[in-house]
XYZ file of C-alpha atoms in Angstrom:
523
model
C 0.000 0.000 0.000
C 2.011 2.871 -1.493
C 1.885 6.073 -3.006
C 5.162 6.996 -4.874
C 3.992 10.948 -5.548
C 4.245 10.411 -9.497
C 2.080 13.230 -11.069
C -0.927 12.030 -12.158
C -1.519 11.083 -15.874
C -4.537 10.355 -17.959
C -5.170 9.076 -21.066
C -7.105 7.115 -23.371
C -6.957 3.085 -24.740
C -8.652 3.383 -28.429
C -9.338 0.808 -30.533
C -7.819 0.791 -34.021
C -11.149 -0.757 -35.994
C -9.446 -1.114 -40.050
C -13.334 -0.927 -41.077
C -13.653 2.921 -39.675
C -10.216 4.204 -39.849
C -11.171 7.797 -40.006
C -13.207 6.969 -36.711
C -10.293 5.653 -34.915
C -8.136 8.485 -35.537
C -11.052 10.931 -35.112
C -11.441 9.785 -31.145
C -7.415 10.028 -31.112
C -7.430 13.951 -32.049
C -10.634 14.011 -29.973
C -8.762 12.582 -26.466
C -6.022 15.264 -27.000
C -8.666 18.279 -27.607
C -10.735 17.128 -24.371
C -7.202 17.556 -22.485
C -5.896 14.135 -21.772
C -2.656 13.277 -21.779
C -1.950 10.533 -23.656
C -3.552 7.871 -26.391
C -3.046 4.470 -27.083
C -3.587 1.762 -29.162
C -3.489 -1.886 -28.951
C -0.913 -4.064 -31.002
C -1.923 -7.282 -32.392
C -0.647 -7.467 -36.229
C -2.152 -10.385 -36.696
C -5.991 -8.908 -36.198
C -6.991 -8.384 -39.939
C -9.653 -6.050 -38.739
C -7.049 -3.424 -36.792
C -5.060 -0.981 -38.403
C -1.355 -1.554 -38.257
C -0.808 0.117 -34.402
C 2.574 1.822 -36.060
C 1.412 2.754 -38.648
C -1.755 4.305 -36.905
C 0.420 5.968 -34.063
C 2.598 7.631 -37.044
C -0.668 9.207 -38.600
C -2.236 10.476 -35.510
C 1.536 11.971 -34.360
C 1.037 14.366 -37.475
C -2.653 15.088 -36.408
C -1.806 16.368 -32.913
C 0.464 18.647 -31.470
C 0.930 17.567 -27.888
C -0.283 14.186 -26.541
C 1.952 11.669 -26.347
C 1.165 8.282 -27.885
C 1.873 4.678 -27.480
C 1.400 1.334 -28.297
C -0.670 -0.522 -25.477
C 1.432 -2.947 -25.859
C 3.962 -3.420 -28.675
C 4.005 -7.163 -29.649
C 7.182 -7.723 -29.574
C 7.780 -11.231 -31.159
C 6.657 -9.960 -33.496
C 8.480 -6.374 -33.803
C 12.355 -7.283 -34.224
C 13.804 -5.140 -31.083
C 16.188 -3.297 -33.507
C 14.242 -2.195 -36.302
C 11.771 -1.169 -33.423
C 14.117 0.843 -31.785
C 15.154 3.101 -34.821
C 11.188 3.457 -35.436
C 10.716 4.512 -32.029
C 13.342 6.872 -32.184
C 12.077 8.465 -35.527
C 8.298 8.514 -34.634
C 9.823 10.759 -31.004
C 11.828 12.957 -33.482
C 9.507 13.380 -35.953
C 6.588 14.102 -32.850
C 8.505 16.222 -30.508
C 9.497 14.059 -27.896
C 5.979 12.471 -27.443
C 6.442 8.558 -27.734
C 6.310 6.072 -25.461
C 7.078 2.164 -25.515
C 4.807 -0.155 -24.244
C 6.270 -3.585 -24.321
C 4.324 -7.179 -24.028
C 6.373 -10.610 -24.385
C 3.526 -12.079 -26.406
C -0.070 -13.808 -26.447
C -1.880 -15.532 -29.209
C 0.787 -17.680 -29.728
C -1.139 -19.527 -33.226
C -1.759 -16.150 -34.307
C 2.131 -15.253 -34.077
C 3.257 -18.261 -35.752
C 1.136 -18.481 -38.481
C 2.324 -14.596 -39.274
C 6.173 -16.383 -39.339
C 6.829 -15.478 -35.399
C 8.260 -18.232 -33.276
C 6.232 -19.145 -30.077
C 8.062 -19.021 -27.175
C 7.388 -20.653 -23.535
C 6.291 -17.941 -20.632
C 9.917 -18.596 -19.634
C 11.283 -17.623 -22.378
C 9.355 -14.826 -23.575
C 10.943 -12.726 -20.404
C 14.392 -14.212 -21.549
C 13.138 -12.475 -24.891
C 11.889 -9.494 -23.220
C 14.732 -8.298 -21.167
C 17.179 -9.060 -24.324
C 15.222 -6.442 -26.627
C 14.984 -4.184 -24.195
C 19.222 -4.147 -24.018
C 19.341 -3.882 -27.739
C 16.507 -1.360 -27.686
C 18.665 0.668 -24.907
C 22.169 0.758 -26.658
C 20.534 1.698 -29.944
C 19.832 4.557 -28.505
C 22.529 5.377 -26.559
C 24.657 7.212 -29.006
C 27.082 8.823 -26.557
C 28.666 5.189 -26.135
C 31.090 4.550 -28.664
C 31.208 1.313 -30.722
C 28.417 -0.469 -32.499
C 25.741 -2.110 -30.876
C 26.555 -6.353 -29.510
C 24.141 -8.368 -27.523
C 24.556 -12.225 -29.037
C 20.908 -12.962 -27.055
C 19.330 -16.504 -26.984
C 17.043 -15.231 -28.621
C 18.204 -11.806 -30.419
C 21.779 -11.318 -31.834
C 22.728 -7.906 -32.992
C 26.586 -7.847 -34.112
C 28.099 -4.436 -34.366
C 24.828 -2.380 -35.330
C 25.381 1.078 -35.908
C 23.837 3.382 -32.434
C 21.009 6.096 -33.163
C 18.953 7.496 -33.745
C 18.639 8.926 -30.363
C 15.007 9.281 -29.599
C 14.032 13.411 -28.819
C 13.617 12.623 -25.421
C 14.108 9.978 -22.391
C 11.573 7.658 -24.083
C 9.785 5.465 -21.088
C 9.525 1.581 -21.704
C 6.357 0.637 -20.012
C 6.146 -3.539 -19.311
C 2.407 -5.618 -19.953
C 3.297 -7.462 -16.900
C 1.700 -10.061 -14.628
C 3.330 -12.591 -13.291
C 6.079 -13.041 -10.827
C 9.155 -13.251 -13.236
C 7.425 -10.255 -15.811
C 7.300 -8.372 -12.239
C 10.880 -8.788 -11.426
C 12.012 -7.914 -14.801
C 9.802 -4.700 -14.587
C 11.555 -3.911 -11.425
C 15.186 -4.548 -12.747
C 14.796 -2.534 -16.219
C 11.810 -1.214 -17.027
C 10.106 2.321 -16.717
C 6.295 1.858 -15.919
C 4.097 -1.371 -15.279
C 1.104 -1.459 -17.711
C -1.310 -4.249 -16.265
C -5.713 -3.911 -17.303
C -7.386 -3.885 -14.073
C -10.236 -6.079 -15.778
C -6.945 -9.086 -15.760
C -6.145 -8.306 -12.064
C -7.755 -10.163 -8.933
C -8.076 -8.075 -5.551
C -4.956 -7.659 -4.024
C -2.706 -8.032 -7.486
C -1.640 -4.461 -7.387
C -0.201 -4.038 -3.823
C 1.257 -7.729 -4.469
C 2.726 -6.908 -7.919
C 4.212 -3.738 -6.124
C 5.746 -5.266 -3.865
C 7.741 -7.900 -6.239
C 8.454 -4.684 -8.365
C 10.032 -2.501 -5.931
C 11.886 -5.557 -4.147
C 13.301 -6.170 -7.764
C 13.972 -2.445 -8.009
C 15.685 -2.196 -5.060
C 17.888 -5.416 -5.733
C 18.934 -3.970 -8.867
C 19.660 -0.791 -6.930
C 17.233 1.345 -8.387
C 14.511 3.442 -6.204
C 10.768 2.099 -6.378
C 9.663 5.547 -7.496
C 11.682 4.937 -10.559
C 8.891 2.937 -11.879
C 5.480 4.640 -13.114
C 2.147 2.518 -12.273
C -0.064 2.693 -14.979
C -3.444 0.925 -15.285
C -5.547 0.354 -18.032
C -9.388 0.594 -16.623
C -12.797 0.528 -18.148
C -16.371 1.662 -16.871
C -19.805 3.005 -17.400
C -20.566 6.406 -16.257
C -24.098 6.375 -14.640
C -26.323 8.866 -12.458
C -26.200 6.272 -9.725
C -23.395 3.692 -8.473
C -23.979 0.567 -9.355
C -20.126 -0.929 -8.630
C -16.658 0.074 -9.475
C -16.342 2.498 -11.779
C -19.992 2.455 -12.388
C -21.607 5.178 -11.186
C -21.537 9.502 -11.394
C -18.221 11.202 -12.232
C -17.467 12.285 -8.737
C -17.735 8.209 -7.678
C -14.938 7.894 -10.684
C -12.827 10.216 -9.185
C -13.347 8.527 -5.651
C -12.008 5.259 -6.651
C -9.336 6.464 -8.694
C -7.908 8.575 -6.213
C -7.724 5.351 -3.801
C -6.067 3.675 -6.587
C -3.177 6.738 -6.924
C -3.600 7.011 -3.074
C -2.802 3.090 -1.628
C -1.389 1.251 -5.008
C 0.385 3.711 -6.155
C -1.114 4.601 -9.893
C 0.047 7.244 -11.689
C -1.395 6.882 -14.935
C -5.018 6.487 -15.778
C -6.202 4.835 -19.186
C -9.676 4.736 -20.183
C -10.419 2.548 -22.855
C -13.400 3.624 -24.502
C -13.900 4.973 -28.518
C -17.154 6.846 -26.913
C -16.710 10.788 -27.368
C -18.351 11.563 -23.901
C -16.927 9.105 -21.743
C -13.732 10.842 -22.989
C -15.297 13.867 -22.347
C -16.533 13.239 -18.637
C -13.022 11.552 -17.898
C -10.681 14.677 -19.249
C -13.317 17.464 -18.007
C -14.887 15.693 -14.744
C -13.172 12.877 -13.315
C -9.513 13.534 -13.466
C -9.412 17.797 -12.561
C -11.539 15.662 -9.312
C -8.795 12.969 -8.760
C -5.720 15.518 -8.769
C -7.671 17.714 -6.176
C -8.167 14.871 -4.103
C -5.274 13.012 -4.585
C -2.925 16.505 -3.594
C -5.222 17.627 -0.558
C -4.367 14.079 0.747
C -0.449 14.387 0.031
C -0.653 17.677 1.184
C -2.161 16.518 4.529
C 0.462 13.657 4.643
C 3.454 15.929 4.205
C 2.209 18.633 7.060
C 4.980 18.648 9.290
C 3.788 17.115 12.834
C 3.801 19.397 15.837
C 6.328 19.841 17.950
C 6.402 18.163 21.373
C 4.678 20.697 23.861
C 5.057 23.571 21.888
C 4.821 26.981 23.137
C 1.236 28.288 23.796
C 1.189 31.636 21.147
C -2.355 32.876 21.973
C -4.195 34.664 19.185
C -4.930 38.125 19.379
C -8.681 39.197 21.530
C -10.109 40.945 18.579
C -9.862 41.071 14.789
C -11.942 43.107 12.816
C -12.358 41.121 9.390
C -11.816 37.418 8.973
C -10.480 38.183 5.862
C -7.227 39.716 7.090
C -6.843 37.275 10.099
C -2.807 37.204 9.838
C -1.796 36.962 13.207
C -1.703 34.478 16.435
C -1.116 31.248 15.850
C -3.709 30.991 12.805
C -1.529 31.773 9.627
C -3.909 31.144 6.596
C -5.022 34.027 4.964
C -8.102 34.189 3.524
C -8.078 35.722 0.340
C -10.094 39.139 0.305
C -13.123 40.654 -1.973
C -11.363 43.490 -3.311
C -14.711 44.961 -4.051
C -14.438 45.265 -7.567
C -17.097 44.109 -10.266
C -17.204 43.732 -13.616
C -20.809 43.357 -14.485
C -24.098 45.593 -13.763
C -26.109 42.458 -12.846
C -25.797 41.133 -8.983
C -26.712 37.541 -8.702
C -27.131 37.728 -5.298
C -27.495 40.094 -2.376
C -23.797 40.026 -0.341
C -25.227 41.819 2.548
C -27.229 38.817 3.243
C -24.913 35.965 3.722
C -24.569 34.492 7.551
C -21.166 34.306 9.163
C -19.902 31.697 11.465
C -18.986 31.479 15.431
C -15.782 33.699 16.046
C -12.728 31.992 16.468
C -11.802 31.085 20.275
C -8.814 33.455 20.597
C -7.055 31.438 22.952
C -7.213 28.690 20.577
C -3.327 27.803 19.145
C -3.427 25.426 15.628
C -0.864 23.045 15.051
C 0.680 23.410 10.949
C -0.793 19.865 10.764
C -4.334 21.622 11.476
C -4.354 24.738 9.047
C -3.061 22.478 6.340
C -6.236 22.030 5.002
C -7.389 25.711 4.391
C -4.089 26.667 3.179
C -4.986 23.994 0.484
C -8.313 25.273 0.014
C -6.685 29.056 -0.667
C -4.324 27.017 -3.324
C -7.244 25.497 -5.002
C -9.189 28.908 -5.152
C -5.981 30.529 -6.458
C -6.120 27.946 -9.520
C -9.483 28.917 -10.023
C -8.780 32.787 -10.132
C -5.530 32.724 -12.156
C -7.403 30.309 -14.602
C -10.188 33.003 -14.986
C -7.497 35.690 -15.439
C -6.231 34.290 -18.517
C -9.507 33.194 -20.229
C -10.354 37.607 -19.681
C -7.033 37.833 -21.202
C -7.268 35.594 -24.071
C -10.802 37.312 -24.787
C -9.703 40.431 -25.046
C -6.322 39.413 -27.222
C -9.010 37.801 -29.634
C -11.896 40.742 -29.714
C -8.792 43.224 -30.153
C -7.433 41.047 -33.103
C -4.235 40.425 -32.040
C -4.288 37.221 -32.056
C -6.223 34.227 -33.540
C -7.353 30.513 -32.182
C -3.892 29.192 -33.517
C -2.007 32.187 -32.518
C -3.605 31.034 -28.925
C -2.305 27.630 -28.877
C 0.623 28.183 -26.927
C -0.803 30.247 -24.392
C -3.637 28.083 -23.559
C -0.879 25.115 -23.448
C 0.680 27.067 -20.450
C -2.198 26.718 -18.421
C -2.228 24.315 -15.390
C -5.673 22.512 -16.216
C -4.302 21.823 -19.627
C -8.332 21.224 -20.951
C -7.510 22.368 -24.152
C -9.107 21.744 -27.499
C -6.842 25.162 -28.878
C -10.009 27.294 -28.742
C -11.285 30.059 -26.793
C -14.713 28.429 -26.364
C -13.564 25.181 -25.557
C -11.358 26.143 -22.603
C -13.965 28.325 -21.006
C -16.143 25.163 -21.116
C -13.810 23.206 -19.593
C -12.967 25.757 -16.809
C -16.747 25.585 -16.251
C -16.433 21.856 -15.862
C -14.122 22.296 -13.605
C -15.678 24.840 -11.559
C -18.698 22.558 -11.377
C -16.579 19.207 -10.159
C -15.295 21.410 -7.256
C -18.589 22.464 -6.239
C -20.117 19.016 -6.442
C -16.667 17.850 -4.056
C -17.406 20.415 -1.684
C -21.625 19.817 -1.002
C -21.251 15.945 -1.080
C -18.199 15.805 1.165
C -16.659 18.534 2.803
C -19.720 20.322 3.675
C -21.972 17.478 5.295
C -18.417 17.010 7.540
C -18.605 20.634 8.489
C -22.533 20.850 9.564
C -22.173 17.279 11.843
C -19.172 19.110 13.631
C -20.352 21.966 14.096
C -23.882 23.060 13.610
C -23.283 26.822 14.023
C -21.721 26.437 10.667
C -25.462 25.206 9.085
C -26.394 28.505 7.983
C -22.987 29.436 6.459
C -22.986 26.154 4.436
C -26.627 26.358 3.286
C -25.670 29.598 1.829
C -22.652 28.546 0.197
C -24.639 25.624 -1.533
C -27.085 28.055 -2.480
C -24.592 29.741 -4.431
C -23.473 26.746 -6.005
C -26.527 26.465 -7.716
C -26.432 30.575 -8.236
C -23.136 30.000 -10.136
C -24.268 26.901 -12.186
C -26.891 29.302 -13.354
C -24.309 31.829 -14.466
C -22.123 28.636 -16.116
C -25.102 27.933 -18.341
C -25.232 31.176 -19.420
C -21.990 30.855 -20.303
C -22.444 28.087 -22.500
C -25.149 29.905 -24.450
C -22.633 32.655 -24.717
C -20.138 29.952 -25.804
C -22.772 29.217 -28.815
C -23.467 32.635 -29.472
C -19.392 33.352 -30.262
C -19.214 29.969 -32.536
C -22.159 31.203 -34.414
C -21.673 34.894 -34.991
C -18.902 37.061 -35.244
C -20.210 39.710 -32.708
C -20.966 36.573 -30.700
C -17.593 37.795 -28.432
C -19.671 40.600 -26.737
C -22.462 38.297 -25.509
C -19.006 35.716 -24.268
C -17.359 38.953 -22.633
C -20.824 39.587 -20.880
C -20.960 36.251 -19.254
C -17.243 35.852 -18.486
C -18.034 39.681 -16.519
C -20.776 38.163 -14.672
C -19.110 34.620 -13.703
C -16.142 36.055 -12.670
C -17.955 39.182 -10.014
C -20.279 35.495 -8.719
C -16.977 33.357 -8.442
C -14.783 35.806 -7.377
C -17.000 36.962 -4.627
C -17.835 33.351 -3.695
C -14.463 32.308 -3.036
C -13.204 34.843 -0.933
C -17.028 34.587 1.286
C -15.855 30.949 1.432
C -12.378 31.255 2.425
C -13.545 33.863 5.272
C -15.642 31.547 6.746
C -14.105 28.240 6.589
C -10.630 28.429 6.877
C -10.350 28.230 10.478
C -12.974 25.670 11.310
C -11.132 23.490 8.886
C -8.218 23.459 11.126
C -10.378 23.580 14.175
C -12.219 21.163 13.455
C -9.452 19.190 11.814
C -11.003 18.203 8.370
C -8.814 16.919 5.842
């Protein structure tokens, strides 16, 4: 039961159909536009009714600009280890550094003969394995002088000539499941690749364990290794079992996974358009902001033994500028300032919790949490900051949706589809997934331990809803700037509005639940 802090990855597992090829490279562009990370493709070559997977992966490399792409996995008795190599290398050259290599020792072993491969025990397929990855390695090491020798048992290559050398560190990612495929991830591999739909319960913390005991052995760190899983589901507007159920039950159960097995990558194979959808836009912005609350609580530093009482001032006059005592977070203030002429709500009317005991002393362990609730809000404002800057950089003509690419590739929530309208639906999607966190889980905690805080939290739902009303109106907006070019005004209208609502939101929320966070030690 491990977490090995990898940053979280996400991706999608297509399927390359040969009697829609258009379709399969369609949902590839589509994965990379929704904001996930990577795409992948399964390699059998003897399935007549797939597209060749290298052959695919080279045509969608030219279609995209910035997810990275692998096989899931190469079929390697089938693959020769050194002509793959040099088409590894050229694919991440010719990409920019955006290829991985997923590696299997084989399956279907009467499908691989009859297309002139050589079956192979279990036994020996790992012999196999861990001699193409050596010739794999040294073809791409060119700094090492001499050709390339490895007289294998089962691959010989006698003075081959080194390079290309891929554009980057290209990962080799292992189809692993048994004990001896385990060990050999451990000793010289880059990532485990298992399907959760092959796994029994327990298989990942056991398979963990044989990797980072081979790891260790071969005096390597654990963390060296990336977990990846393929998974598979049915989104639903109820739970009906694992990774069946609502996005925010998605995001649940993969943040356990990331949590206590230690999975850093998350592949969805599906070909449907929304699933990939729901799992860029909903379910994985939901599993990094649980997964790094939980990390962040983890690596709070403990208190120290009997620390010295620092007693908080008597009397503060706003919440909002509580900086001293032994209460450090800030909350982040309403400067005051709005953009629109339309008030969604009145501000005069919200309730405010109990005052803070001013004797009261909080431990870093305990303000933790709404120092990470300030971070999250932060993301949320700088994110809105760019889309008002990006607006007005497209209504003043300066620049256009391509121009735009690289700017909306800097930002963190990396949603992008390289459009205007398509990020600031995304960032709505986002918006809405934090909400939906907050009223299933973090407020129900705060109401059972302390009830003073019922009226506070019924308000701050309330404006949930408020500011999924102003969302929608965004998305009409959104329509209205596809459609027509005066269509920006109507966008710049509803960007005004959402941002006074959100704005104003956050900093009513940070006032009033920063401290009993630490107080009353939610995580």
């Amino acid at each position: 039961m491990s977490d090995y802090g990898q940053d979280l990855v996400f991706g999608s597992f297509v399927t390359p159909s040969a009697d829609n090829p258009g379709r399969a490279v369609g949902v590839a562009v589509l994965a990379e536009q929704v904001g996930l990370d990577l795409v992948t493709f399964q390699d059998h070559p003897y399935q007549s009714a797939f597209l060749d997977t290298w052959t695919l992966l080279s045509f969608v490399a030219a279609r995209t600009n910035r997810v990275h792409l692998a096989a899931n996995v190469t079929n390697l008795p089938l693959r020769p280890p050194a002509v793959l190599a040099r088409s590894v290398a050229s694919l991440d050259l010719l990409s920019g550094g955006r290829v991985s290599l997923g590696l299997g020792a084989g399956a279907f072993w009467d499908a691989i003969e009859a297309m002139g491969g050589r079956r192979l025990t279990p036994g020996q397929g790992v012999r196999a394995l861990e001699e193409a990855i050596e010739i794999v390695r040294q073809l791409w090491d060119v700094e090492t002088r001499g050709g390339v020798r490895v007289d294998g048992e089962f691959y010989r290559v006698v003075g081959a000539k080194r390079g290309p050398a891929p554009a980057h560190a290209v990962p080799i990612w292992l189809g692993a499941y048994k004990p001896r495929m385990l060990q050999l991830t451990g000793r010289r591999a880059d990532g485990w690749l298992p399907t959760l739909g092959y796994l029994q319960p327990g298989d990942l913390t056991k398979g963990n364990a044989i990797i980072d005991d081979a790891a260790q052995q071969a005096g390597r760190s654990p963390q060296d290794v990336r977990r990846l899983l393929n998974i598979a589901g049915e989104f639903s507007t109820v739970g009906r079992g694992p990774l069946n159920g609502p996005a925010e039950q998605w995001a649940e159960e993969l943040a356990e996974l990331a949590l206590e097995e230690g999975v850093g990558t998350f592949i969805l194979g599906s070909d449907d358009p929304d699933d990939l959808r729901r799992f860029a836009g909903e379910v994985a912005p939901a599993v990094r902001e649980l997964v790094a609350a939980e990390r962040d609580r983890d690596a709070a530093p403990e208190p120290e033994p009997e620390p010295e009482p620092v007693a908080a001032p008597p009397a503060r006059a706003s919440r909002a500028t509580a900086t001293g005592g032994a209460f450090a977070v800030v909350p982040t203030p309403d400067d005051g300032v709005r953009r629109s002429e339309q008030q969604v709500w009145d501000e005069s009317a919200r309730p405010t919790g109990p005052a803070p005991d001013p004797e009261r002393t909080y431990t870093p362990q305990e303000q933790a949490t709404g120092a990470h609730l300030v971070q999250i809000h932060d993301g949320l404002r700088a994110e809105l900051a760019q889309i008002h800057d990006l607006i007005e950089q497209v209504a003043a003509g300066e620049i256009d949706a391509g121009a735009a690419r690289s700017h909306i590739n800097t930002m963190t929530m990396r949603q992008n589809r390289w459009t205007l309208g398509v990020y600031c639906e995304s960032y709505c999607r986002i918006v809405t997934t934090h909400h939906t966190i907050e009223d299933q889980s973090l407020f129900p905690r705060l109401r059972a331990r302390d009830p003073r805080l019922g009226p506070v939290v019924d308000r701050l739902e309330q404006e949930h809803h408020v500011i999924h009303d102003v969302l929608e109106g965004v998305d009409r907006a959104l329509v209205a700037y596809v459609g027509s070019p005066d269509g920006i005004a109507e966008l710049r209208a509803a960007v005004d509005l959402l941002t006074d609502a959100l704005l104003s939101h956050l900093s009513y929320e940070e006032r009033e639940l920063v401290e009993p966070l630490a107080r009353l030690g939610i995580a």
